[in-house]
Coordinates of C-alpha atoms and ligand atoms in Angstrom, one line a residue:
M11 CA -75.8 149.2 -239.0
T12 CA -73.5 150.3 -241.4
D13 CA -70.9 153.4 -242.0
R14 CA -73.2 156.5 -242.9
Q15 CA -72.4 160.4 -244.1
F16 CA -73.6 163.2 -242.9
G17 CA -72.2 166.6 -244.9
R18 CA -68.2 165.9 -244.1
V19 CA -68.5 163.7 -241.0
R20 CA -68.5 159.5 -241.3
F21 CA -69.5 157.2 -238.6
I22 CA -68.2 154.2 -238.4
Y23 CA -69.7 151.3 -237.3
G24 CA -67.4 149.4 -234.8
D25 CA -66.0 145.7 -234.6
N26 CA -67.9 143.7 -232.4
G27 CA -70.9 146.1 -232.4
G28 CA -68.6 148.8 -231.2
K29 CA -68.9 147.2 -227.6
Y30 CA -65.0 147.3 -225.7
P31 CA -62.4 146.5 -226.7
F32 CA -63.8 148.5 -230.2
N33 CA -65.7 151.5 -230.3
H34 CA -67.0 153.8 -233.2
S35 CA -64.6 156.3 -235.3
L36 CA -65.7 159.3 -237.0
Y37 CA -64.1 160.4 -240.2
L38 CA -63.7 164.1 -240.8
K39 CA -63.1 165.4 -244.6
G40 CA -61.7 168.8 -244.4
D41 CA -60.6 170.6 -247.2
R42 CA -58.0 171.7 -245.2
E43 CA -57.4 168.5 -242.8
R44 CA -58.8 165.3 -242.6
V45 CA -59.0 163.1 -239.3
I46 CA -59.9 160.5 -237.9
I47 CA -61.6 160.4 -233.9
D48 CA -60.6 157.6 -231.8
P49 CA -58.8 155.2 -234.5
A50 CA -60.2 152.0 -232.7
C51 CA -62.8 151.1 -234.5
S52 CA -61.9 148.5 -237.3
A53 CA -58.1 147.5 -238.6
V54 CA -59.8 146.8 -241.7
K55 CA -61.8 149.7 -242.1
L56 CA -58.6 152.1 -240.8
A57 CA -56.5 151.0 -243.1
D58 CA -58.9 151.6 -246.1
L59 CA -59.8 154.7 -244.8
R60 CA -55.8 155.7 -244.7
D61 CA -54.8 154.1 -248.0
R62 CA -58.5 155.3 -250.1
D63 CA -59.4 158.6 -248.4
G64 CA -56.4 160.1 -246.6
V65 CA -55.8 161.2 -242.9
D66 CA -53.9 163.7 -241.8
A67 CA -54.6 164.1 -238.2
V68 CA -55.3 161.8 -235.4
W69 CA -57.7 163.3 -232.5
L70 CA -58.4 161.5 -229.3
S71 CA -61.6 161.8 -227.0
H72 CA -59.6 160.8 -223.9
W73 CA -56.7 158.2 -223.1
H74 CA -58.4 155.2 -222.6
E75 CA -56.8 151.7 -224.6
D76 CA -60.1 151.2 -226.5
H77 CA -59.7 154.5 -228.2
I78 CA -56.0 153.9 -229.1
R79 CA -56.5 150.8 -230.4
Y80 CA -55.1 151.3 -234.3
M81 CA -53.1 154.9 -233.6
D82 CA -50.3 151.9 -235.1
H83 CA -52.0 152.4 -238.6
F84 CA -51.5 156.2 -238.7
E85 CA -47.6 156.8 -237.6
H86 CA -47.7 159.6 -240.1
C87 CA -50.3 162.0 -238.3
S88 CA -50.2 164.5 -236.2
V89 CA -52.0 163.6 -232.4
W90 CA -54.0 166.0 -231.2
L91 CA -56.2 165.6 -227.3
S92 CA -56.9 167.7 -224.1
K93 CA -53.7 168.7 -222.4
R94 CA -55.2 167.1 -219.6
D95 CA -55.1 163.5 -220.4
F96 CA -51.5 163.3 -222.3
P97 CA -49.6 162.3 -219.8
P98 CA -50.5 158.7 -219.8
L99 CA -49.9 158.5 -223.7
S100 CA -46.5 159.8 -223.3
D101 CA -45.0 156.6 -220.8
I102 CA -46.7 152.8 -220.1
Q103 CA -45.8 153.6 -216.5
V104 CA -47.9 156.4 -216.0
F105 CA -50.8 154.7 -218.2
L106 CA -50.3 151.9 -215.6
D107 CA -50.6 154.7 -212.9
W108 CA -53.7 156.6 -213.9
Y109 CA -55.3 153.4 -213.7
G110 CA -54.5 153.0 -210.0
L111 CA -52.5 149.5 -211.0
K112 CA -50.9 148.8 -208.2
T113 CA -49.5 145.0 -208.1
P114 CA -46.6 143.9 -209.7
H115 CA -48.8 141.5 -211.2
H116 CA -51.5 143.7 -212.3
R117 CA -49.5 146.3 -213.5
G118 CA -47.8 143.3 -215.3
Y119 CA -50.9 141.9 -216.6
W120 CA -51.9 145.3 -218.4
E121 CA -48.7 146.0 -220.0
K122 CA -48.5 142.9 -221.5
I123 CA -52.4 143.7 -222.9
M124 CA -51.3 147.2 -224.1
L125 CA -48.2 146.5 -226.4
E126 CA -49.7 143.1 -227.5
E127 CA -53.7 144.2 -228.0
F128 CA -54.0 147.3 -228.1
H129 CA -50.0 148.0 -229.6
Y130 CA -49.3 150.7 -227.2
K131 CA -46.1 153.1 -228.4
P132 CA -45.5 156.2 -226.2
L133 CA -46.3 159.5 -227.8
S134 CA -42.9 162.3 -227.4
H135 CA -45.2 165.2 -228.2
A136 CA -48.9 165.6 -229.6
G137 CA -50.7 168.7 -230.3
F138 CA -53.5 170.3 -227.4
L139 CA -56.9 170.7 -228.2
A140 CA -58.4 173.5 -226.3
D141 CA -61.6 173.3 -224.4
D142 CA -64.7 175.3 -225.9
T143 CA -63.6 176.4 -229.1
A144 CA -64.0 176.2 -232.7
I145 CA -61.7 174.7 -235.2
D146 CA -61.9 175.3 -239.3
L147 CA -60.9 172.4 -240.9
G148 CA -61.8 173.9 -243.9
G149 CA -65.1 173.9 -245.6
F150 CA -66.6 172.8 -242.4
T151 CA -66.5 173.8 -238.2
V152 CA -65.8 171.5 -235.1
Q153 CA -66.4 172.7 -231.8
V154 CA -64.2 171.5 -229.1
I155 CA -66.6 170.4 -225.9
A156 CA -64.7 170.0 -222.5
T157 CA -66.6 166.9 -220.8
P158 CA -64.3 165.6 -217.8
G159 CA -65.0 163.1 -215.5
H160 CA -64.8 160.4 -217.0
T161 CA -61.0 161.1 -217.3
P162 CA -60.1 164.5 -216.7
G163 CA -59.2 165.8 -220.4
H164 CA -62.0 163.7 -222.3
L165 CA -63.4 165.9 -225.3
S166 CA -66.8 165.8 -227.0
F167 CA -67.2 166.9 -230.1
F168 CA -70.5 169.1 -232.2
F169 CA -70.5 170.0 -235.8
P170 CA -73.2 172.3 -236.4
E171 CA -73.4 172.2 -240.1
E172 CA -74.3 168.6 -239.3
E173 CA -76.0 169.1 -235.7
L174 CA -74.2 166.1 -234.9
L175 CA -72.7 165.5 -231.9
F176 CA -70.1 163.3 -231.0
L177 CA -70.0 161.8 -227.2
G178 CA -67.5 159.9 -226.9
D179 CA -67.8 157.7 -223.8
Y180 CA -70.6 158.8 -222.1
D181 CA -72.3 156.3 -224.0
L182 CA -75.9 156.2 -223.2
T183 CA -74.8 152.3 -222.4
S184 CA -77.1 150.7 -219.7
F185 CA -74.1 149.8 -217.6
G186 CA -73.9 153.6 -216.7
P187 CA -71.2 155.9 -216.9
W188 CA -67.4 154.8 -215.5
Y189 CA -65.5 156.6 -213.3
G190 CA -63.2 154.3 -212.0
D191 CA -60.1 155.9 -212.8
V192 CA -57.8 157.9 -209.9
A193 CA -58.7 161.6 -212.2
S194 CA -61.8 160.7 -212.8
S195 CA -64.1 162.3 -211.1
I196 CA -68.1 161.8 -210.6
E197 CA -69.6 165.4 -209.9
D198 CA -67.7 166.4 -213.7
T199 CA -69.6 163.3 -214.7
I200 CA -72.5 164.5 -213.9
T201 CA -71.9 168.2 -215.2
S202 CA -70.6 166.5 -218.5
I203 CA -73.8 164.4 -219.1
R204 CA -75.9 167.6 -218.4
K205 CA -73.9 170.0 -220.7
L206 CA -73.8 167.3 -223.7
R207 CA -78.0 166.8 -222.8
S208 CA -78.1 170.9 -223.7
I209 CA -76.3 170.9 -227.0
P210 CA -78.5 171.1 -230.0
A211 CA -77.9 168.3 -231.9
K212 CA -80.3 166.3 -234.3
R213 CA -77.8 163.4 -234.2
W214 CA -76.0 161.7 -231.0
V215 CA -72.8 159.6 -231.7
A216 CA -71.7 157.4 -228.7
A217 CA -68.6 155.9 -228.4
H218 CA -69.8 152.5 -228.2
N219 CA -72.6 149.7 -228.5
E220 CA -75.6 151.3 -230.0
G221 CA -73.5 154.3 -231.5
L222 CA -75.5 156.2 -233.5
Y223 CA -78.6 158.1 -232.7
E224 CA -81.0 159.8 -235.5
E225 CA -83.7 160.6 -232.6
N226 CA -83.2 162.6 -229.5
P227 CA -82.3 159.7 -227.0
G228 CA -84.1 161.3 -224.5
R229 CA -85.2 159.1 -221.4
L230 CA -81.5 157.5 -222.2
W231 CA -80.2 160.6 -220.5
D232 CA -82.4 160.0 -217.5
A233 CA -81.4 156.5 -217.3
Y234 CA -77.6 157.2 -217.6
E235 CA -78.0 159.7 -215.1
N236 CA -80.2 158.1 -212.9
I237 CA -77.5 154.6 -212.7
I238 CA -75.2 156.9 -210.8
Y239 CA -77.8 158.0 -207.9
E240 CA -78.7 154.0 -208.0
R241 CA -75.4 153.0 -207.6
E242 CA -75.2 155.5 -204.5
N243 CA -78.1 154.2 -203.2
K244 CA -77.7 150.9 -203.0
L245 CA -74.4 151.8 -201.2
L246 CA -76.2 153.9 -198.6
A247 CA -78.7 151.2 -197.8
F248 CA -76.0 148.6 -198.4
L249 CA -73.9 151.1 -194.9
A250 CA -77.0 150.8 -192.2
Q251 CA -74.8 148.9 -191.0
P252 CA -71.1 149.2 -190.5
K253 CA -69.0 147.8 -193.7
T254 CA -65.3 147.6 -194.5
Q255 CA -64.0 148.4 -198.4
D256 CA -63.4 144.4 -198.7
E257 CA -67.0 143.7 -197.0
I258 CA -68.4 146.5 -199.6
C259 CA -66.9 145.2 -202.8
A260 CA -68.0 141.6 -202.3
A261 CA -71.5 142.4 -202.2
W262 CA -71.1 143.3 -206.0
L263 CA -72.8 146.1 -205.2
I264 CA -72.5 147.9 -208.9
Y265 CA -71.7 144.8 -211.3
G266 CA -74.5 143.2 -209.5
R267 CA -72.6 139.4 -209.1
P268 CA -68.9 138.4 -209.7
R269 CA -68.1 137.9 -214.0
D270 CA -65.1 136.7 -215.7
P271 CA -62.5 137.2 -215.9
L272 CA -62.9 137.9 -212.4
D273 CA -59.7 139.8 -211.4
F274 CA -60.8 142.2 -214.1
F275 CA -64.0 143.1 -212.7
E276 CA -63.1 142.7 -208.8
F277 CA -60.8 145.8 -209.9
N278 CA -63.5 147.4 -211.4
E279 CA -66.0 146.9 -208.4
K280 CA -63.2 148.1 -206.2
V281 CA -62.3 151.6 -207.6
L282 CA -66.1 152.8 -208.1
V283 CA -67.2 151.4 -205.1
G284 CA -63.7 153.7 -203.5
K285 CA -64.9 156.9 -206.1
H286 CA -68.6 156.3 -204.3
L287 CA -67.1 155.9 -200.7
E288 CA -65.4 159.5 -201.3
Y289 CA -68.5 161.5 -202.8
L290 CA -70.1 160.0 -199.6
L291 CA -67.5 161.1 -197.5
R292 CA -67.1 164.8 -198.9
R293 CA -70.5 165.0 -198.4
R294 CA -70.3 164.1 -195.1
L295 CA -73.1 161.3 -195.8
I296 CA -71.7 158.3 -194.0
I297 CA -68.7 158.4 -191.6
L298 CA -65.2 156.1 -191.4
E299 CA -64.8 154.5 -188.1
G300 CA -61.4 152.6 -188.1
E301 CA -61.4 150.4 -190.9
R302 CA -65.7 150.8 -191.4
Y303 CA -67.6 152.7 -193.3
V304 CA -71.3 153.8 -191.9
R305 CA -73.9 155.6 -192.7
A306 CA -73.9 159.6 -190.7
Ligands
ZN424 ZN1 -63.0 155.8 -221.7

């Protein structure tokens, strides 16, 4: 896939097919302001864009590292995002806290990666994009759409003139949605998926993998949302007999099998299982007996 121009909006295809730790970015060329959204697609492309086309501002869909990777190319720019997602970008310790990293081993591992691979630099300030507002960039408008769940301040963007919707990390991948951070929410993820689905777009851009959809992704939306319910059903079936959280994680209900790097995926399995357990407990579909969860 190559970069594509739609009116004032450019789709910039990411390195490695936009797979983590890269993404696909958008470039907005307004008469008043030129914006890069989620500058993590490609060091070469972003340096070229900055030097040839010019960039005045960086907008972020959310705080995750695979969306901020090349922020260091744009130190002359103002940075804009949801106020709710600002804290982890203001302090690396807060960033690690928001991922729920507790042991010195995990925190040290991630701090090193954030500094070396993702060029993390704390922001002393940022501008805040208000939920569900329209912004005139000069010659065209952008609608800021609050889509919490993946992160509390996740934003998507709709361009009415181009009929293009930037989904961010509601990325329609076969893995399904991520909601494993401390402040992620399964309920909000479901609401946001449905909100995005209802927007009358003709083109859809996901931040990862496939990236650009020029036909309604229709059934992909169903498949993506259904993964949440499939994960839950697997967990409920497994909890016919009481199980500890460690026993549940050892079954790899979400990732299917142990994956490399093991440390990374064990952590992810644990936090996603943890979110599902909380969600099932809140609805009284499971109960906690001592240290074991079991179907109610
Ligand atoms: Zn993300």
